[in-house]
Amino acid sequence: MRAYIIHVNGIVQAVGFRPFVYRIAHENDLKGYVKNLGDAGVEIVVEGRNEDIEAFIRDIYRKKPPLARIDKLEKKEIPPQGFAEFYIEKSSRGGGAGDSIIPPDIAICEDCLRELFDPTNKRYMYPFIVCTNCGPRFTIIEDLPYDRENTTMREFPMCDFCEGEYKDPLNRRYHAEPVCCPVCGPSYRLYTKEGEEITGDPLRKAAELIDKGYIVAIKGIGGIHLACDATREDVVAELRRRTFRKAKPFAIMAESLETVKSFAYVSREEEEELTSYRRPIVTLRKREPFPLPENLAPGLHTIGVMLPYAGTHYILFHWSKTKVYVMTSANYPGMPMVKDNDKAFEELKDIADYLLLHNRKILNRADDSVVKFVDGRRAVIRRSRGFVPLPIEIPFSYRGLAVGAELMNAFGVAKNGKVYPSQYIGNTGKVEVLEFMREAIGHFMRILRVNEFDLIIADLHPGYNTTKLAMELANELNVELLQVQHHYTHIASVLAEKNLEGAIGIAVDGVGYGTDGNVWGGEVLYLSYEDVERLAHIDYYPLPGGDLASYYPLRALMGILSKVYSVEELEGIIEKCCPKAIDSLKYGKVEFSVVLNQLAKGINLAYASSTGRVLDSLAVLLNIASRRHYEGEPAMKLESFAMKGKNDLKFEVPVEGELMKIEELFVQALEVLEGASPADIAYSVHLALARAFSEVALEKAREFGVKDVVMSGGVAYNELIVKTVRKAVESNGLNFHVTEEVPRGDNGINVGQAFLGGLYLEGYLTREDLML
């Protein structure tokens, strides 16, 4: 007789791990117990023959539940205690040093979906149907261990039927913490925007209202959505008017994969992502002709689509005539998604006609995740529901808080060689979003059992609210603060995910505060455990009015052209090529004259190497976009337009020393503007930019003797640029890397910050290395 105590860390709570252990212990004739620990790990004590214990451990790895993940299993022999049977012990309340974590919110499973539409089942048409293999997790948990009393489900005592399933180790719902039924669980109510309840089946009525053209706010798993009929242009336009979203693409939800394929092209990889337990929004290429209203995603060749992921969605489509809904987050631009019932009536009264609300609290807001496949590889744009709080491994073990960037923000908590990125936080320029971030940091510290930090890491930009918050927290907690340059962190995020110790990095995005005080965004860098160095960049060009150029990209275009043309010539070029852009300025021709004067006298000018502003400028020059209504709009529309191009006009970006002379690209475009196809010009511009970056990167790779080239930043979502760079790098025998788990844009900055924090704490790089 032998006895062992076994600790298992990984995704082993909320996935049916204890009943699984119970079954295989009985199958291997073992005695003892299994219980959840307060740090989200699992403790197992087994007694029996040594060969049976070895078979049991093999079964843990080979037969584990589909959603479980074992990161570490440790066993230690102990004296036998003479257990009479194997049983499931009550969870431990104490904390621990483990690094396990609960899984993310999981889409409804096939078993529950089948029961949902079975008229003989007790949970027939019950939207909150769940089991151990599906349902909400992160959004309802308050603390660990993951037991019902530590979730928002504690407000719904189980009926005898549910409790019987909950306590049966052989039942699919054994210790499924959100388990409930129509007798004891949460329920929906349908209201007018004035708060008057509408009688009848609330989901059926809501579906009928959507079919009639009304806008309905629907409370789901991670927050409240605004839903309407996506097949009606007038309804979509009205939703735009009410939400002040003039052009930002709306996410849509389609009843089935077959419906999706009727309006979008779906690759095998995209299908796998759409139907995965994460159920993110996947950016798909529109079919031509596009059978849905163009105002769903105006000017873009793509459309963001997701499939139903909760019982609520399936029931709505069951009753609805339309098979495609707009399903967008319920908030005004830049504000957090509404998640609470009282706030819904207060903040959505001017948007929604009706509100479909349930009475289960959403503790942790979680927006829908967004994924795009770029050059055949997954590129996460927004990492939230379905992903969070799963960690990213890094080769440094310390306790740290990486506060991320300003826009598309997510923070990350480092612990025991992992970074746990938060859910999507948003634009922290808003006070409400910053307050949400503070609350979320507190929640992550609680569930990760992190009471103090060794280091807080923030962006170098002195004006970021996240940087200011990091300074406040560092003072409050008496923790060292490290600020790191924005583009270093973009490249570091790739090194973290791909486990690289050094690479040439191409960092391409809109803006990032440079170590010289200028606006960076078109950089070739070297980053390793020994050194970080800026090797080359787009030659600086003036940005009249600084940040204003991101909203009015004509300003950026004028700045770039001013490097080649006189102010008089510049005025004539703009008036001839893109006169509508002048009208797009807030004060029209008056403002245009002021900008010309700024450039002539060299006043109120920032200087930038931004790739994003270059693409924005070309969108203006080709009359594709003249205003930015949402992040990345002009560049995204330029890419969509370029997809129609066929001929490479062989534009070139000259490189002089460490400078890429981007203004020459505009000279070449202007020379062919009247004779060539605008789509071909847009196409050729992308290829020329990509060739310039890849040529410089290859030269520097040879110089530094490295075999890896990585790419990150918001422009790393651009299909034409990424594909061209990859082909150039690989054809020269080097390895090309982009992230597939960590977002390539600012939503993934926190992982790079945490990686650089580790390099700093372990003495590889100094504070000066990361700031200068």
Tab-separated table of N, CA, C and O in Angstrom, residues 577-616:
chain	number	residue	atom	x	y	z
A	577	CYS	N	-6.156	67.593	-56.203
A	577	CYS	CA	-6.285	66.138	-56.025
A	577	CYS	C	-7.373	65.734	-55.026
A	577	CYS	O	-8.051	64.717	-55.226
A	578	CYS	N	-7.514	66.467	-53.950
A	578	CYS	CA	-8.463	66.031	-52.907
A	578	CYS	C	-9.143	67.232	-52.253
A	578	CYS	O	-8.982	67.471	-51.041
A	579	PRO	N	-9.884	68.016	-53.036
A	579	PRO	CA	-10.527	69.227	-52.493
A	579	PRO	C	-11.559	68.930	-51.408
A	579	PRO	O	-11.780	69.765	-50.517
A	580	LYS	N	-12.185	67.743	-51.465
A	580	LYS	CA	-13.202	67.415	-50.453
A	580	LYS	C	-12.584	67.291	-49.063
A	580	LYS	O	-13.263	67.493	-48.055
A	581	ALA	N	-11.295	66.947	-49.033
A	581	ALA	CA	-10.618	66.819	-47.738
A	581	ALA	C	-10.524	68.163	-47.028
A	581	ALA	O	-10.536	68.231	-45.795
A	582	ILE	N	-10.451	69.243	-47.815
A	582	ILE	CA	-10.411	70.582	-47.205
A	582	ILE	C	-11.714	70.838	-46.466
A	582	ILE	O	-11.737	71.349	-45.340
A	583	ASP	N	-12.819	70.448	-47.095
A	583	ASP	CA	-14.138	70.644	-46.474
A	583	ASP	C	-14.308	69.769	-45.232
A	583	ASP	O	-15.146	70.062	-44.377
A	584	SER	N	-13.538	68.671	-45.141
A	584	SER	CA	-13.674	67.765	-43.998
A	584	SER	C	-13.046	68.346	-42.727
A	584	SER	O	-13.333	67.884	-41.621
A	585	LEU	N	-12.168	69.330	-42.892
A	585	LEU	CA	-11.583	69.984	-41.721
A	585	LEU	C	-12.679	70.685	-40.924
A	585	LEU	O	-13.677	71.144	-41.489
A	586	LYS	N	-12.496	70.794	-39.654
A	586	LYS	CA	-13.532	71.352	-38.794
A	586	LYS	C	-13.930	72.767	-39.229
A	586	LYS	O	-15.109	73.117	-39.224
A	587	TYR	N	-12.936	73.564	-39.631
A	587	TYR	CA	-13.212	74.938	-40.056
A	587	TYR	C	-12.905	75.149	-41.536
A	587	TYR	O	-12.637	76.274	-41.977
A	588	GLY	N	-12.933	74.078	-42.301
A	588	GLY	CA	-12.846	74.144	-43.749
A	588	GLY	C	-11.642	74.892	-44.281
A	588	GLY	O	-10.501	74.682	-43.860
A	589	LYS	N	-11.900	75.796	-45.247
A	589	LYS	CA	-10.817	76.501	-45.937
A	589	LYS	C	-10.016	77.412	-45.010
A	589	LYS	O	-8.812	77.620	-45.222
A	590	VAL	N	-10.664	77.934	-43.988
A	590	VAL	CA	-9.948	78.780	-43.024
A	590	VAL	C	-8.876	77.960	-42.318
A	590	VAL	O	-7.718	78.381	-42.174
A	591	GLU	N	-9.275	76.773	-41.887
A	591	GLU	CA	-8.328	75.887	-41.203
A	591	GLU	C	-7.221	75.437	-42.157
A	591	GLU	O	-6.051	75.327	-41.762
A	592	PHE	N	-7.585	75.183	-43.403
A	592	PHE	CA	-6.606	74.793	-44.424
A	592	PHE	C	-5.519	75.863	-44.561
A	592	PHE	O	-4.322	75.571	-44.600
A	593	SER	N	-5.944	77.102	-44.570
A	593	SER	CA	-4.987	78.215	-44.664
A	593	SER	C	-4.097	78.296	-43.428
A	593	SER	O	-2.894	78.585	-43.517
A	594	VAL	N	-4.676	78.034	-42.279
A	594	VAL	CA	-3.906	78.057	-41.031
A	594	VAL	C	-2.827	76.973	-41.057
A	594	VAL	O	-1.675	77.214	-40.657
A	595	VAL	N	-3.187	75.781	-41.540
A	595	VAL	CA	-2.219	74.676	-41.608
A	595	VAL	C	-1.094	75.021	-42.574
A	595	VAL	O	0.088	74.759	-42.299
A	596	LEU	N	-1.438	75.608	-43.708
A	596	LEU	CA	-0.404	76.031	-44.661
A	596	LEU	C	0.554	77.028	-44.005
A	596	LEU	O	1.779	76.962	-44.192
A	597	ASN	N	-0.006	77.891	-43.194
A	597	ASN	CA	0.810	78.896	-42.506
A	597	ASN	C	1.714	78.249	-41.450
A	597	ASN	O	2.876	78.647	-41.274
A	598	GLN	N	1.161	77.263	-40.760
A	598	GLN	CA	1.965	76.528	-39.782
A	598	GLN	C	3.184	75.896	-40.449
A	598	GLN	O	4.302	75.955	-39.921
A	599	LEU	N	2.950	75.260	-41.592
A	599	LEU	CA	4.039	74.599	-42.304
A	599	LEU	C	5.046	75.612	-42.849
A	599	LEU	O	6.260	75.369	-42.831
A	600	ALA	N	4.557	76.746	-43.303
A	600	ALA	CA	5.450	77.775	-43.840
A	600	ALA	C	6.351	78.355	-42.760
A	600	ALA	O	7.541	78.619	-42.988
A	601	LYS	N	5.795	78.523	-41.544
A	601	LYS	CA	6.547	79.162	-40.471
A	601	LYS	C	7.145	78.166	-39.474
A	601	LYS	O	7.895	78.576	-38.576
A	602	GLY	N	6.773	76.870	-39.641
A	602	GLY	CA	7.320	75.854	-38.742
A	602	GLY	C	6.828	75.965	-37.316
A	602	GLY	O	7.585	75.714	-36.358
A	603	ILE	N	5.550	76.341	-37.126
A	603	ILE	CA	5.008	76.502	-35.777
A	603	ILE	C	3.956	75.426	-35.485
A	603	ILE	O	3.250	74.966	-36.378
A	604	ASN	N	3.871	75.034	-34.200
A	604	ASN	CA	2.903	74.052	-33.721
A	604	ASN	C	2.980	72.757	-34.541
A	604	ASN	O	1.963	72.230	-34.981
A	605	LEU	N	4.194	72.259	-34.718
A	605	LEU	CA	4.406	71.029	-35.481
A	605	LEU	C	4.989	69.947	-34.577
A	605	LEU	O	5.964	70.202	-33.856
A	606	ALA	N	4.380	68.766	-34.613
A	606	ALA	CA	5.029	67.581	-34.046
A	606	ALA	C	5.755	66.897	-35.197
A	606	ALA	O	5.518	67.207	-36.375
A	607	TYR	N	6.641	65.954	-34.858
A	607	TYR	CA	7.353	65.234	-35.914
A	607	TYR	C	7.174	63.735	-35.699
A	607	TYR	O	7.278	63.248	-34.578
A	608	ALA	N	6.871	63.038	-36.814
A	608	ALA	CA	6.456	61.645	-36.699
A	608	ALA	C	7.172	60.735	-37.681
A	608	ALA	O	7.553	61.157	-38.782
A	609	SER	N	7.289	59.469	-37.277
A	609	SER	CA	7.748	58.404	-38.183
A	609	SER	C	6.649	57.351	-38.312
A	609	SER	O	6.915	56.195	-38.610
A	610	SER	N	5.419	57.756	-38.077
A	610	SER	CA	4.270	56.853	-37.989
A	610	SER	C	3.884	56.227	-39.336
A	610	SER	O	3.628	56.942	-40.309
A	611	THR	N	3.805	54.910	-39.376
A	611	THR	CA	3.306	54.212	-40.571
A	611	THR	C	1.799	54.424	-40.717
A	611	THR	O	1.287	54.573	-41.823
A	612	GLY	N	1.105	54.446	-39.588
A	612	GLY	CA	-0.341	54.637	-39.632
A	612	GLY	C	-0.739	55.946	-40.266
A	612	GLY	O	-1.666	56.012	-41.087
A	613	ARG	N	-0.025	57.048	-39.912
A	613	ARG	CA	-0.345	58.346	-40.497
A	613	ARG	C	0.022	58.386	-41.980
A	613	ARG	O	-0.607	59.100	-42.751
A	614	VAL	N	1.044	57.620	-42.389
A	614	VAL	CA	1.377	57.528	-43.819
A	614	VAL	C	0.212	56.910	-44.582
A	614	VAL	O	-0.216	57.416	-45.631
A	615	LEU	N	-0.320	55.808	-44.064
A	615	LEU	CA	-1.441	55.148	-44.730
A	615	LEU	C	-2.682	56.038	-44.718
A	615	LEU	O	-3.415	56.107	-45.712
A	616	ASP	N	-2.913	56.713	-43.596
A	616	ASP	CA	-4.037	57.664	-43.532
A	616	ASP	C	-3.902	58.729	-44.617
A	616	ASP	O	-4.880	59.096	-45.286
